[in-house]
Coordinates of C-alpha atoms in Angstrom, one line a residue:
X1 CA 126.5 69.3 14.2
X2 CA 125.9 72.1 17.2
X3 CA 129.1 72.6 19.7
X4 CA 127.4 72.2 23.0
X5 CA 129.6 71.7 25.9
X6 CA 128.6 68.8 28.7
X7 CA 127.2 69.9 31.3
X8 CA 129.2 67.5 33.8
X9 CA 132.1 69.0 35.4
X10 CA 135.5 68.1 33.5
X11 CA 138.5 66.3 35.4
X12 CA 140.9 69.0 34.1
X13 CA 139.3 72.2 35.8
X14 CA 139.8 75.8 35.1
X15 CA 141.9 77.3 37.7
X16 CA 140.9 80.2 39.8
X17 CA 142.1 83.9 37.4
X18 CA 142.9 86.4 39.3
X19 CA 144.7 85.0 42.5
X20 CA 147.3 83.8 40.4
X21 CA 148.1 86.4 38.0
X22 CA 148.6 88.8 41.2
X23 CA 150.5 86.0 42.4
X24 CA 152.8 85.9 39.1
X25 CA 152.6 89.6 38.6
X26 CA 154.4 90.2 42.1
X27 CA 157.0 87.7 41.5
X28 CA 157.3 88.9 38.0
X29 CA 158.1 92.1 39.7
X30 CA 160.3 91.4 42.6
X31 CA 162.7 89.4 40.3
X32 CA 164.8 92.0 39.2
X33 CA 166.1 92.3 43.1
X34 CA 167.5 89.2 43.1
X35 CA 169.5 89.7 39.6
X36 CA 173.1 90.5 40.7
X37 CA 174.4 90.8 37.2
X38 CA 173.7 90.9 33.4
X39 CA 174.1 86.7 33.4
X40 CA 171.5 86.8 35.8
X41 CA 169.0 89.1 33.4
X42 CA 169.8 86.9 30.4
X43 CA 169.1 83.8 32.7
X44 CA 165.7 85.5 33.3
X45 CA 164.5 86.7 30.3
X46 CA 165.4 82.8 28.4
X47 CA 163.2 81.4 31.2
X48 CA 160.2 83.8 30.6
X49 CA 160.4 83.1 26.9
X50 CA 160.7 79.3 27.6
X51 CA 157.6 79.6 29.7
X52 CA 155.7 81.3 27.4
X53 CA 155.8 78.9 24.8
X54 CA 155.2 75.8 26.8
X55 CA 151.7 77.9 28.5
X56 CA 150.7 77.4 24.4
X57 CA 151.8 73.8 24.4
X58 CA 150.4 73.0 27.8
X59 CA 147.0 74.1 26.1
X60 CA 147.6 71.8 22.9
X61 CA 149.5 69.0 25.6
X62 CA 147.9 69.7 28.6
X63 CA 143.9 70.7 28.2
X64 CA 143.4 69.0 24.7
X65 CA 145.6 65.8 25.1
X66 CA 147.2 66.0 21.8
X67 CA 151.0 65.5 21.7
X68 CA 153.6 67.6 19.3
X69 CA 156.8 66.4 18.6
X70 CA 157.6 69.6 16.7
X71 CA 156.7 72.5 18.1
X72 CA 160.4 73.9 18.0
X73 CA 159.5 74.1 14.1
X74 CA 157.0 77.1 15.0
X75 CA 159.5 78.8 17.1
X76 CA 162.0 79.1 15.0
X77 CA 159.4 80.3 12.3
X78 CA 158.9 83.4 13.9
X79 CA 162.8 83.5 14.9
X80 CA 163.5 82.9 11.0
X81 CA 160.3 84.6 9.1
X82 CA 160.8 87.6 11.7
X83 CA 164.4 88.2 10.9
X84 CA 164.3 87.7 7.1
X85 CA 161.4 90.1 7.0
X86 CA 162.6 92.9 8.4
X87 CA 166.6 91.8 6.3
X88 CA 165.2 91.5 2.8
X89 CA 162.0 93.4 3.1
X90 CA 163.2 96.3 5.4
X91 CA 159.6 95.7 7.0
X92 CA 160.3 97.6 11.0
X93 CA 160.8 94.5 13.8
X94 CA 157.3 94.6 15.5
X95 CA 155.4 94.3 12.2
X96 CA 157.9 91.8 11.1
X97 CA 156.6 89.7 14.1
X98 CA 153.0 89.8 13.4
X99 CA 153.4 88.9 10.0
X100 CA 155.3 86.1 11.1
X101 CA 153.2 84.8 13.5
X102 CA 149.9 85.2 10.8
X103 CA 152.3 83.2 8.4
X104 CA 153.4 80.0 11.3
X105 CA 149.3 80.5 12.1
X106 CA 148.6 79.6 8.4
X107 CA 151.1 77.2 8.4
X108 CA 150.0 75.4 11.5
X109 CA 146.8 75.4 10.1
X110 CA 147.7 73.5 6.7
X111 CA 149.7 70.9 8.8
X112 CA 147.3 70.3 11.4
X113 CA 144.1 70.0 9.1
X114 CA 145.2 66.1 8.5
X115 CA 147.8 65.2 10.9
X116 CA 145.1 66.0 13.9
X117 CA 142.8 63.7 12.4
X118 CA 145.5 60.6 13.8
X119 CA 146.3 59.7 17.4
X120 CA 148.1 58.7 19.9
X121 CA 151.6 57.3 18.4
X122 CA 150.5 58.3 14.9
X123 CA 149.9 62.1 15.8
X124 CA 153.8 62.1 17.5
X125 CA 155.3 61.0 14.9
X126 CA 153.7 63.0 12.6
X127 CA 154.5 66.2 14.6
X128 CA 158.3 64.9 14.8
X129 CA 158.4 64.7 11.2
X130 CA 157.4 68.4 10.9
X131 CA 160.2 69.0 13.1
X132 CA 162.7 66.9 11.3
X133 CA 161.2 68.6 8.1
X134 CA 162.1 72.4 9.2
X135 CA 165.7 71.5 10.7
X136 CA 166.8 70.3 7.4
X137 CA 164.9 73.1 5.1
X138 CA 167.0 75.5 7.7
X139 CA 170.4 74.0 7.6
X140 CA 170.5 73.7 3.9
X141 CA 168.7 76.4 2.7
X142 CA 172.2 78.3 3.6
X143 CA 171.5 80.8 0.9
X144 CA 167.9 82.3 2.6
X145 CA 168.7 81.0 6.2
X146 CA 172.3 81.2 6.7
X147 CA 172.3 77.2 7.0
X148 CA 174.4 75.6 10.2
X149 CA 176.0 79.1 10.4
X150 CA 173.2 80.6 11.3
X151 CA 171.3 84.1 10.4
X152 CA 172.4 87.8 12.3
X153 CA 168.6 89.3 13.4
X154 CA 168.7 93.1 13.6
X155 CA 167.3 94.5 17.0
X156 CA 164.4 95.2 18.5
X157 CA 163.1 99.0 18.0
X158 CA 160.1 100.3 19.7
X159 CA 159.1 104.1 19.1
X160 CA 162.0 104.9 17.4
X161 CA 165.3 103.0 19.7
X162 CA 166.8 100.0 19.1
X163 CA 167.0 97.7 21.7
X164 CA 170.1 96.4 22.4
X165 CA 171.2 94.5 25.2
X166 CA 174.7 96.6 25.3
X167 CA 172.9 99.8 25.3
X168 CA 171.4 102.0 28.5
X169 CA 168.5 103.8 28.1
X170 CA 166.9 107.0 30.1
X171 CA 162.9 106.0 31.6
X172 CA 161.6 108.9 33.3
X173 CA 164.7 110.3 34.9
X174 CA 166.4 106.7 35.6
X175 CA 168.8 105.2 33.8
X176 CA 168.2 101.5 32.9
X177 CA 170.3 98.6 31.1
X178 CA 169.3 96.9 27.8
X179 CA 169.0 93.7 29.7
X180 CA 166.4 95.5 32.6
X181 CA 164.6 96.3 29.5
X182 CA 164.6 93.3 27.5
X183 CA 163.5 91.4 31.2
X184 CA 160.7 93.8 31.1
X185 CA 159.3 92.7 27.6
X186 CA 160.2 89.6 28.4
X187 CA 158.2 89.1 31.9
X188 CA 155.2 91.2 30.0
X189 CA 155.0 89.0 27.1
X190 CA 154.9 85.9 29.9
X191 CA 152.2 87.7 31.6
X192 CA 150.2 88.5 29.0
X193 CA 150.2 84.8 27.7
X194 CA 149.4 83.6 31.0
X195 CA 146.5 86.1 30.9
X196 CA 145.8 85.3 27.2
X197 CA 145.4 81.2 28.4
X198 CA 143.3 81.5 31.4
X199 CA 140.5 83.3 29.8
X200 CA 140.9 81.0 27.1
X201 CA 140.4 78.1 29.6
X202 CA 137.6 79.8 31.1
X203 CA 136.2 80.4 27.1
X204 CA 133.8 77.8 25.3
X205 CA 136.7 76.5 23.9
X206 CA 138.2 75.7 27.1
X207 CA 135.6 74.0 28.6
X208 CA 135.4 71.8 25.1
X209 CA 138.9 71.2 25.2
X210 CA 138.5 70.1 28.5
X211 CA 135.7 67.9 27.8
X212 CA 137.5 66.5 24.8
X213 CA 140.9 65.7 26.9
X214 CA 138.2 63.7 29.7
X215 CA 137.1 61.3 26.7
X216 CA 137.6 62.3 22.5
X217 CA 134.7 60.3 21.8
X218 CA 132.0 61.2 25.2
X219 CA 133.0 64.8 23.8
X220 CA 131.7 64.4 20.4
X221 CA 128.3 62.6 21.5
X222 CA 128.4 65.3 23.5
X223 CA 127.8 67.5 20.1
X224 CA 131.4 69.0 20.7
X225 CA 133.1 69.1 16.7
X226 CA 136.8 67.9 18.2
X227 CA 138.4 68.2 14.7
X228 CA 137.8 72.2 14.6
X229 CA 138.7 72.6 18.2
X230 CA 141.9 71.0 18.2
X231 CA 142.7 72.5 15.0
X232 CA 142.3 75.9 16.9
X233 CA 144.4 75.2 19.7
X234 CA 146.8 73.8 17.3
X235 CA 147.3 77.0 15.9
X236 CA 146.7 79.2 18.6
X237 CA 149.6 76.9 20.9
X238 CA 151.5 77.5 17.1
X239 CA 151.1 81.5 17.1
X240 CA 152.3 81.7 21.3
X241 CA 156.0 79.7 19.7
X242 CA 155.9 82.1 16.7
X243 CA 156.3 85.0 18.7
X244 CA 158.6 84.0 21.5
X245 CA 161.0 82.4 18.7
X246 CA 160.7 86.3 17.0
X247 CA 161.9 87.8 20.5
X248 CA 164.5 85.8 21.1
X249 CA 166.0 86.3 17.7
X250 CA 165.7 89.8 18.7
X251 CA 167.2 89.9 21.9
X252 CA 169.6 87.2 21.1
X253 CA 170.5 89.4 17.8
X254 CA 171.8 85.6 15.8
X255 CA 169.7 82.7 15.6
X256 CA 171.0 78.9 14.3
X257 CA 168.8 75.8 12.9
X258 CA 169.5 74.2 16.6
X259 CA 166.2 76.3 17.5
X260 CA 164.9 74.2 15.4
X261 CA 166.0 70.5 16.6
X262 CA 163.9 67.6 17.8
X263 CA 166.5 68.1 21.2
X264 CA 164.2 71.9 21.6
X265 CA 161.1 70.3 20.9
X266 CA 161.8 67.2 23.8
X267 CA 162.9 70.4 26.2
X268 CA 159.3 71.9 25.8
X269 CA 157.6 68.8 26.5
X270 CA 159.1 68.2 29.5
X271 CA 158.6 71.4 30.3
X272 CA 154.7 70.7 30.3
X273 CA 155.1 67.3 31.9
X274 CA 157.3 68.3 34.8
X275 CA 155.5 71.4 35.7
X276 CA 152.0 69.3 35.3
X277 CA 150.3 69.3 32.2
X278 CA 146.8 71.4 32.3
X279 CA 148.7 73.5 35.1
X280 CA 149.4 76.8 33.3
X281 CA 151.4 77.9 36.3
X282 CA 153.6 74.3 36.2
X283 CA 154.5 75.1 32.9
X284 CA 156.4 78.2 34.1
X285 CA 158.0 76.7 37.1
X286 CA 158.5 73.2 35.5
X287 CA 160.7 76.2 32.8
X288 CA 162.7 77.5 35.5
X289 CA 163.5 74.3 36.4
X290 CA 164.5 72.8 33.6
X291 CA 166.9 75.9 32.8
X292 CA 168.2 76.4 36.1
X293 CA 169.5 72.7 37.2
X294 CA 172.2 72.6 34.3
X295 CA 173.5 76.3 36.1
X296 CA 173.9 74.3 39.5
X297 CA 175.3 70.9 37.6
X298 CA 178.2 72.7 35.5
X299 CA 180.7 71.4 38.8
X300 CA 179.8 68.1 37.7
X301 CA 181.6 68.4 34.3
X302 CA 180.8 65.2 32.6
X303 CA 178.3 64.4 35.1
X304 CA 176.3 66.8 34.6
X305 CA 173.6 65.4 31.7
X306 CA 173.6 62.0 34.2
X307 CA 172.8 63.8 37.4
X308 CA 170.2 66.1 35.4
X309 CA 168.6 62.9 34.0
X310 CA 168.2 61.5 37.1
X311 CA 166.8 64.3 38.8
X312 CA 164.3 64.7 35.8
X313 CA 163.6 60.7 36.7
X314 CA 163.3 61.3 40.2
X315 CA 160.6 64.0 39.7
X316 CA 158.4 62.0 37.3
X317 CA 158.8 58.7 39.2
X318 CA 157.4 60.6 42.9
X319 CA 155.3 63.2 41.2
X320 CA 154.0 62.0 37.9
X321 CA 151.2 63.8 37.9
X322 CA 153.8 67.2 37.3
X323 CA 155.5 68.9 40.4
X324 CA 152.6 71.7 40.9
X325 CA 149.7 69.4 40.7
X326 CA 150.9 66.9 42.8
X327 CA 152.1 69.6 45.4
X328 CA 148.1 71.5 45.6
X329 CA 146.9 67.5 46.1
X330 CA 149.2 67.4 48.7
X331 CA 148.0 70.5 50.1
X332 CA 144.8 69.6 49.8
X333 CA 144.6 66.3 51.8
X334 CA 146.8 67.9 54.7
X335 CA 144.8 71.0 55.1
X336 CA 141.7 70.3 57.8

């Protein structure tokens, strides 16, 4: 069957490159003025991994419709086949990474070749059960994983220095913090994903995935093969978690089977849903949300998971179309 693309303009629309990247690249930039302290850093660089991995899902959620349950499973993958790679094989970090995302992209693969084929409730639960699947292969597999104790993940090195976030470290005549740097990799990993999505979007496959997220079955009359496609954006929205989990298993230096727990896998969903799914800027600020509100809710004590709920509620109920999508409508209507 050939893989032409309609011709009629999609619902879910590519968004304008370039604009946007300057856009994230300033504030990307300009961030590190505002961090008063080390907290603040570490605050940073959890929300830039976060976001990363929820611009893959937002491809698989957002732009081809398809729901995962499980997608904490992938991350903590690359946290897990990262660490014991470089532990038991003495194979060097950055290596250790890539192998680990080619193994969760072979994995993904064999998982989402019949579990894709169902959909709507089947496909979720389906996904959940992966996830269910690699929480309890993690917390009793104590003798390879380290089990509920979790696993110790040797640093980051990059052309010959380990990078830890105690240590300070000389860059052309300055003298820099293990957190500045790990805020650097951090924001350029985010950026490059970002960058990596939209020309994705903008790609043949984006424009089927669009077409197949306005109608699954207009989209194959169309002479669009669905199954392949959303087996490749399974993967590739697989491969973005792989190698976010590996980083923060290097910058955290310990990771536990809670990376792993259906609780992770709900956190990255809403992610896409409150920053507006096919919105691959949302997803980052519907991240920095979603980790910043508990830092302003700790006063409430036991209160605090309530009022955060409610907020979450509050959002979806005036906004349900995500908080950036409905905003730009917004925009839209008001400007003359």
């Amino acid at each position: 069957m050939s893989e032409a693309i309609p011709h009629r303009p999609s619902r879910v629309r590519a968004p304008a490159k370039w604009p946007g990247l300057l856009a994230l690249a300033v504030v990307l930039l300009a961030l590190p003025l505002f961090a008063g302290n080390d907290y603040h850093y570490d605050l940073m660089i959890k929300i830039a991994l976060t976001a990363a991995v929820a611009v893959g899902l937002n491809l698989l959620v957002g732009y081809a419709g398809q729901i995962s349950l499980g997608h904490a499973a992938f991350y903590a993958a690359g946290a897990y086949g990262s660490a014991l790679l470089v532990q038991n094989y003495e194979i060097t970090p950055v290596p250790a990474m890539l192998l680990a995302a080619a193994g969760v992209a072979v994995l993904a693969w064999l998982v989402g070749k019949p579990i894709l084929h169902l959909k709507g409730h089947y496909l979720s639960m389906a996904t959940l059960g992966l996830g269910v699947i690699a929480a309890i292969v993690l917390n009793n597999e104590d003798q390879l994983t380290g089990g509920p104790d979790g696993l110790p993940v040797a640093p980051l090195s990059l052309f010959g220095h380990e990078l830890s976030v105690f240590g300070s470290y000389d860059l052309f005549g300055l003298t820099i913090t293990g957190t500045q740097v790990w805020y650097g990799i951090a924001a350029g990993f985010l950026f490059l994903s970002v960058l990596f999505a939209l020309n994705l979007i903008d790609s043949p496959l984006g424009r089927a995935l669009r077409a197949l997220h306005g109608s699954e079955i207009a989209a194959q009359v169309a002479g669009v093969d669905t199954g392949k496609f959303k087996l490749r954006v399974f993967v590739i929205s697989a491969v973005y978690a792989s190698l976010a989990g590996s980083l923060y298993g290097y910058y955290g230096g310990f990771i536990t089977p809670n990376i792993a727990s259906f609780t992770h896998s709900i956190e990255l969903i809403t992610i896409v849903v409150l920053g507006g799914m096919a919105s691959t800027y949302g997803v980052i600020l519907g991240a920095a949300i979603l980790l910043l509100i508990p830092q302003f809710l700790t006063g409430f004590q036991e209160l605090e998971m309530v009022l955060f709920g409610a907020i979450l509620m509050a959002v979806m109920i005036f906004m349900p179309r995500g908080l950036v999508p409905t905003l730009a409508r917004r925009f839209q209507k008001e400007a003359p």
